[in-house]
Short mmCIF file of C-alpha atoms and ligand atoms in Angstrom, two decimals:
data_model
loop_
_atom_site.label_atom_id
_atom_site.label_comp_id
_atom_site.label_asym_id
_atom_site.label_seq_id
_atom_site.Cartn_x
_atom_site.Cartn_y
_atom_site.Cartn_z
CA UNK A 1 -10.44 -9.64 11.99
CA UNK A 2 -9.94 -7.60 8.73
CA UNK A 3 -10.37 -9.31 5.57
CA UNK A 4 -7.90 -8.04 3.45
CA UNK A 5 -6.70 -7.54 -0.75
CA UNK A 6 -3.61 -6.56 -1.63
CA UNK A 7 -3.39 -4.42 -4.83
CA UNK A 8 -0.11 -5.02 -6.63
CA UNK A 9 1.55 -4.22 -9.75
CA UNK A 10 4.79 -5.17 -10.12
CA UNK A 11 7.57 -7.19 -7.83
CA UNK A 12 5.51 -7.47 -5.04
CA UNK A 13 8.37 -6.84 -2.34
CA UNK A 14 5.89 -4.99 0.25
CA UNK A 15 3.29 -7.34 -0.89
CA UNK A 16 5.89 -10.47 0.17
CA UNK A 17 6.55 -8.16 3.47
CA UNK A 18 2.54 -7.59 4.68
CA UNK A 19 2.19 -11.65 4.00
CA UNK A 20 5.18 -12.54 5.78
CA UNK A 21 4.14 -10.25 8.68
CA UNK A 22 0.15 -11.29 8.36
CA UNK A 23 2.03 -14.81 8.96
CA UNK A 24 4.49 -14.76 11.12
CA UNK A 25 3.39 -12.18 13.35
CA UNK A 26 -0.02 -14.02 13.50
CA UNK A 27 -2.16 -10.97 12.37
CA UNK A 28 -5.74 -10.84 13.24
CA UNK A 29 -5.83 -10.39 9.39
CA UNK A 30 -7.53 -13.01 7.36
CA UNK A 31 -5.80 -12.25 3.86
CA UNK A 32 -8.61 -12.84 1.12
CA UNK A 33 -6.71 -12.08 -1.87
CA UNK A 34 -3.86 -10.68 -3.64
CA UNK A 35 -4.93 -8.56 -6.67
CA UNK A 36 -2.93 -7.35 -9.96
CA UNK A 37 -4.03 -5.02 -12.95
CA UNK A 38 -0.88 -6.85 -14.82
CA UNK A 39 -1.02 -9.98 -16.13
CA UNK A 40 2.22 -12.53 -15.81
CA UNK A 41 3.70 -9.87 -12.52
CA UNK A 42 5.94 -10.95 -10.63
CA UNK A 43 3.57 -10.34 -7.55
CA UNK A 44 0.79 -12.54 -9.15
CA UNK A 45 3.90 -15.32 -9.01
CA UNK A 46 5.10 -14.66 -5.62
CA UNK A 47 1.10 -14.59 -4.57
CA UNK A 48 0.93 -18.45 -5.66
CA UNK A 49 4.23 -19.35 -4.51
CA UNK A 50 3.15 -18.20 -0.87
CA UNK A 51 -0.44 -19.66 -1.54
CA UNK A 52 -2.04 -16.83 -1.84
CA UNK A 53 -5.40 -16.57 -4.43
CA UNK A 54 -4.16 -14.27 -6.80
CA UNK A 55 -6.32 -12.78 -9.67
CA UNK A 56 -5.62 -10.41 -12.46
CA UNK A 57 -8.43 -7.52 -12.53
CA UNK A 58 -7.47 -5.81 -16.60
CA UNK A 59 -8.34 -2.42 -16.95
CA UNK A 60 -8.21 -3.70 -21.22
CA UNK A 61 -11.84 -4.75 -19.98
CA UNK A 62 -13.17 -1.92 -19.17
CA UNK A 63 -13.96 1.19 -21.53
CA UNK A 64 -13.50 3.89 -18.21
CA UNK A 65 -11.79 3.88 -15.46
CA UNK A 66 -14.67 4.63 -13.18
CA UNK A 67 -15.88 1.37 -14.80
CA UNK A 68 -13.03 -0.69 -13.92
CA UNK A 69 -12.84 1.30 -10.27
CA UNK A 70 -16.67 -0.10 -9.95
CA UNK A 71 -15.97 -3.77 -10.97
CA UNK A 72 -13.05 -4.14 -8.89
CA UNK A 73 -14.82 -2.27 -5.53
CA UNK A 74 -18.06 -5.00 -6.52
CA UNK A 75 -15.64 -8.37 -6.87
CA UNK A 76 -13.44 -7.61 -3.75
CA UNK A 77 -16.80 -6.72 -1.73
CA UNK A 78 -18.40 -10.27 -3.18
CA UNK A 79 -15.20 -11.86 -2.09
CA UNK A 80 -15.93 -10.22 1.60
CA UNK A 81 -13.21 -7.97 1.30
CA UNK A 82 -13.09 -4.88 4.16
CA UNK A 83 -9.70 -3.21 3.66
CA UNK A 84 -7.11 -3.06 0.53
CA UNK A 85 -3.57 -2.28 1.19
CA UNK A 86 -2.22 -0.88 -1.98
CA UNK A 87 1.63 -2.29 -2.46
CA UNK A 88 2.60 -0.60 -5.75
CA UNK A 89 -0.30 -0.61 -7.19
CA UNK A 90 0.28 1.77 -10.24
CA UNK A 91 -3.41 3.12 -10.68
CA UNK A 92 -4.87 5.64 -9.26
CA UNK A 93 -8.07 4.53 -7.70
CA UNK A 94 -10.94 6.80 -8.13
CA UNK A 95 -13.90 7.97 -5.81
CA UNK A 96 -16.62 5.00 -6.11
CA UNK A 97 -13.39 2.88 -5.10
CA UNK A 98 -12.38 5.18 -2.10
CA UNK A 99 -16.14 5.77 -1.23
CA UNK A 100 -16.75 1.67 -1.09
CA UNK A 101 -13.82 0.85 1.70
CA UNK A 102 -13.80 4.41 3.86
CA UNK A 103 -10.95 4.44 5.64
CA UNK A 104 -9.43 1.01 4.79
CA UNK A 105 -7.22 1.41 2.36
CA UNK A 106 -4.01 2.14 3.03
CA UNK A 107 -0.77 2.91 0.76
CA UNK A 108 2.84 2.84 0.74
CA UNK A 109 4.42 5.65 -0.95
CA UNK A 110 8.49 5.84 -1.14
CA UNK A 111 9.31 9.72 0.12
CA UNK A 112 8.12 11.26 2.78
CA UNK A 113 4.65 13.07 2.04
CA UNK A 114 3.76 15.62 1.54
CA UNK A 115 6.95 15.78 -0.41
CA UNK A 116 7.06 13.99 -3.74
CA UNK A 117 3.97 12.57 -4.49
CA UNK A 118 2.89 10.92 -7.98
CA UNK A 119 5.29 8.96 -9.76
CA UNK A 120 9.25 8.19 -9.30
CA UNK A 121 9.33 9.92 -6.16
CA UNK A 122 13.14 8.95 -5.32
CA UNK A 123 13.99 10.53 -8.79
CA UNK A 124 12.52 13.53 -7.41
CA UNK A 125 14.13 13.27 -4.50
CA UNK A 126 17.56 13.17 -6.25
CA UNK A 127 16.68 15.69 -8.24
CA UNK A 128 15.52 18.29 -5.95
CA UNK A 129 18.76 17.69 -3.34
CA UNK A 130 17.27 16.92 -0.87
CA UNK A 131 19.17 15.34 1.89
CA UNK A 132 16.65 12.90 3.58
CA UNK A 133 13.81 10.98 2.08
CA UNK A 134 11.96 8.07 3.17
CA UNK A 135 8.74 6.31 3.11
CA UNK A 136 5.31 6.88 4.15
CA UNK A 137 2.14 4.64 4.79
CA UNK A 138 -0.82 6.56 4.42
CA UNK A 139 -4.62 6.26 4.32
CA UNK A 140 -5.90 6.41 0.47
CA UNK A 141 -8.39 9.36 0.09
CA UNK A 142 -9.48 10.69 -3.66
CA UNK A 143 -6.11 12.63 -3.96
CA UNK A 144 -2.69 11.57 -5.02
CA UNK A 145 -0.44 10.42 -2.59
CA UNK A 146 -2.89 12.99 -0.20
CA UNK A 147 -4.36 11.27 2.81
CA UNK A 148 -3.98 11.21 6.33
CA UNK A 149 -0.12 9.86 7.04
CA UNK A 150 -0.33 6.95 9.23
CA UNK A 151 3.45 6.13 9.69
CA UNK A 152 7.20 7.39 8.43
CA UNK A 153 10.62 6.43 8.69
CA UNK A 154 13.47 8.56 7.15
CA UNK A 155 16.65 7.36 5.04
CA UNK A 156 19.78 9.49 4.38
CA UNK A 157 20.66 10.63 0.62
CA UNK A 158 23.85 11.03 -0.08
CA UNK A 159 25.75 12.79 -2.72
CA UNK A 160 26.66 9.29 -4.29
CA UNK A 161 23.49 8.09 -4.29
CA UNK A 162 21.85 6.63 -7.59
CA UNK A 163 18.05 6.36 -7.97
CA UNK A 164 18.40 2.38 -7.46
CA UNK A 165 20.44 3.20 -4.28
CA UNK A 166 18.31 5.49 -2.68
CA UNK A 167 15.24 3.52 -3.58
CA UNK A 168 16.92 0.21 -2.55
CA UNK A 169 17.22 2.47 0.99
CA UNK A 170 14.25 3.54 1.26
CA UNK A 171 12.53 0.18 0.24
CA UNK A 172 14.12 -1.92 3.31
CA UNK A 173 12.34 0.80 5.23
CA UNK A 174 8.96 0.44 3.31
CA UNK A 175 8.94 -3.32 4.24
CA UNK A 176 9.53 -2.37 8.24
CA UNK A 177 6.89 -0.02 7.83
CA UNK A 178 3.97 -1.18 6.15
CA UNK A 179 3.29 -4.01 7.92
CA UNK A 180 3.41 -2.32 11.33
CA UNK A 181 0.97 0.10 10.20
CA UNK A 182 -1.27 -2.88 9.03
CA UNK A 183 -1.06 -4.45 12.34
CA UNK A 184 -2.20 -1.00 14.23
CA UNK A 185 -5.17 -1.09 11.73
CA UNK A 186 -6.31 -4.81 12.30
CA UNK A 187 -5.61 -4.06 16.20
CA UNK A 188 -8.18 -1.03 15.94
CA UNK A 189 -5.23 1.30 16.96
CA UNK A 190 -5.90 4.00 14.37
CA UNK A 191 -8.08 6.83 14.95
CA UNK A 192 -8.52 9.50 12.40
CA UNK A 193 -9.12 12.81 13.34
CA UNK A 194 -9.07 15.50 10.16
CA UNK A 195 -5.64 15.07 8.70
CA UNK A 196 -4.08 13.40 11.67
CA UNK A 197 -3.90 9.97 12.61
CA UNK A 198 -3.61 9.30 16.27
CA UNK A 199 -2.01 5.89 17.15
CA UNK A 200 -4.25 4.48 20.30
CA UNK A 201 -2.78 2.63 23.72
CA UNK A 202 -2.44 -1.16 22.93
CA UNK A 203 -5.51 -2.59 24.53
CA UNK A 204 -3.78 -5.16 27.07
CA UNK A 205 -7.19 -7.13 27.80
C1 LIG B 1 7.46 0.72 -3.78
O1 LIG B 1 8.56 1.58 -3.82
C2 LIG B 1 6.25 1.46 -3.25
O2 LIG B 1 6.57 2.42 -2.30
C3 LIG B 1 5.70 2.10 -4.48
O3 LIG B 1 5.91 1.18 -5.50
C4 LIG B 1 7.00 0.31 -5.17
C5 LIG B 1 6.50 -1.08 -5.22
O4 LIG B 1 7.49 -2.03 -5.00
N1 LIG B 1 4.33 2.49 -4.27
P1 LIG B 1 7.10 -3.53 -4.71
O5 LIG B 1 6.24 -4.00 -5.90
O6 LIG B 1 6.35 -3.59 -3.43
O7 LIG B 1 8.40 -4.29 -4.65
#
């Protein structure tokens, strides 16, 4: 059983979608805690509404960032915490955080890596022309947007298509994503090896 945070910033849709799943799907997840760097988010809302603890960790509180990284790595690990899913999560979490949950932390990212990393990835999408984007849950390593990919699905872009279209798209996609690549983690079905992630048999027993 994994005993699981979920870092959030903002709406919380994927957030909603990994409880839903942790739910209805009946998991072997045991969801500790949902986690926010915002105060008043919408996620931090949702996250009570669905009766989920939900704290807000400030980075106002701390003078560094590899202070803050620290704190939040020691009160998830007090709270027996074992693996983070990052659902837009808008920080970039640095090496003492990475270091304290090797690999189990996972992140959604909306293009399809290695293409587009960092910030408003389906504006760069747009931008660049390309003609299919998508999503991508991937482990977290110290990079940006870098580690091994775990899943992908693909979306069209079409000519028409406005940065809230494509990312509406490729969002529907994120929430049929991440959650499947949750359950292969809690079901032990993940096996790194160097950059690739090799999805193992379902254990029948
Ligand atoms: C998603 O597009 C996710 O891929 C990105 O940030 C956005 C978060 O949306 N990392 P939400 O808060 O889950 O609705």
């Amino acid at each position: 059983m994994l005993n699981l945070a979920i870092l959030a910033s903002g709406r919380g849709s994927n957030m909603v979608a990994l409880i839903e799943a942790i739910r209805d799907r009946n998991l072997p997840v045991n969801l500790v805690m949902v986690v926010s760097d915002q105060s008043n988010a919408l996620c931090l809302q949702k996250a009570n509404e669905l009766n989920v603890p939900a704290y807000t960790f400030l980075p106002e509180h701390y003078p560094q960032r590899t202070q803050y990284d620290q704190a939040l790595a020691e009160f998830l690990k007090a709270k027996g915490v074992d693996t983070v899913c990052l659902a837009g999560f808008m920080r970039l979490l640095g090496s003492n955080f990475v270091k304290a949950f090797p690999e189990r932390i996972l992140n959604i990212h909306p293009s399809l890596l290695p293409a587009f990393p960092g910030l408003h990835a389906q504006k760069q999408a747009i931008e660049y022309g390309v003609k299919i984007s998508g999503c991508t849950v991937h482990f977290v390593d110290e990079g940006l947007d870098s580690g091994p990919i775990i899943m992908q699905k693909a979306v069209p872009v079409y000519d028409s298509d406005t940065v809230d279209s494509l990312s509406e798209r490729i969002l529907q996609k994120e929430h049929e994503i991440y959650p499947l690549a949750l359950e292969l983690l809690a079901k032990n079905r993940l096996k790194i090896d160097g950059r690739k992630v090799v999805i193992l048999e379902e254990n029948k027993d």
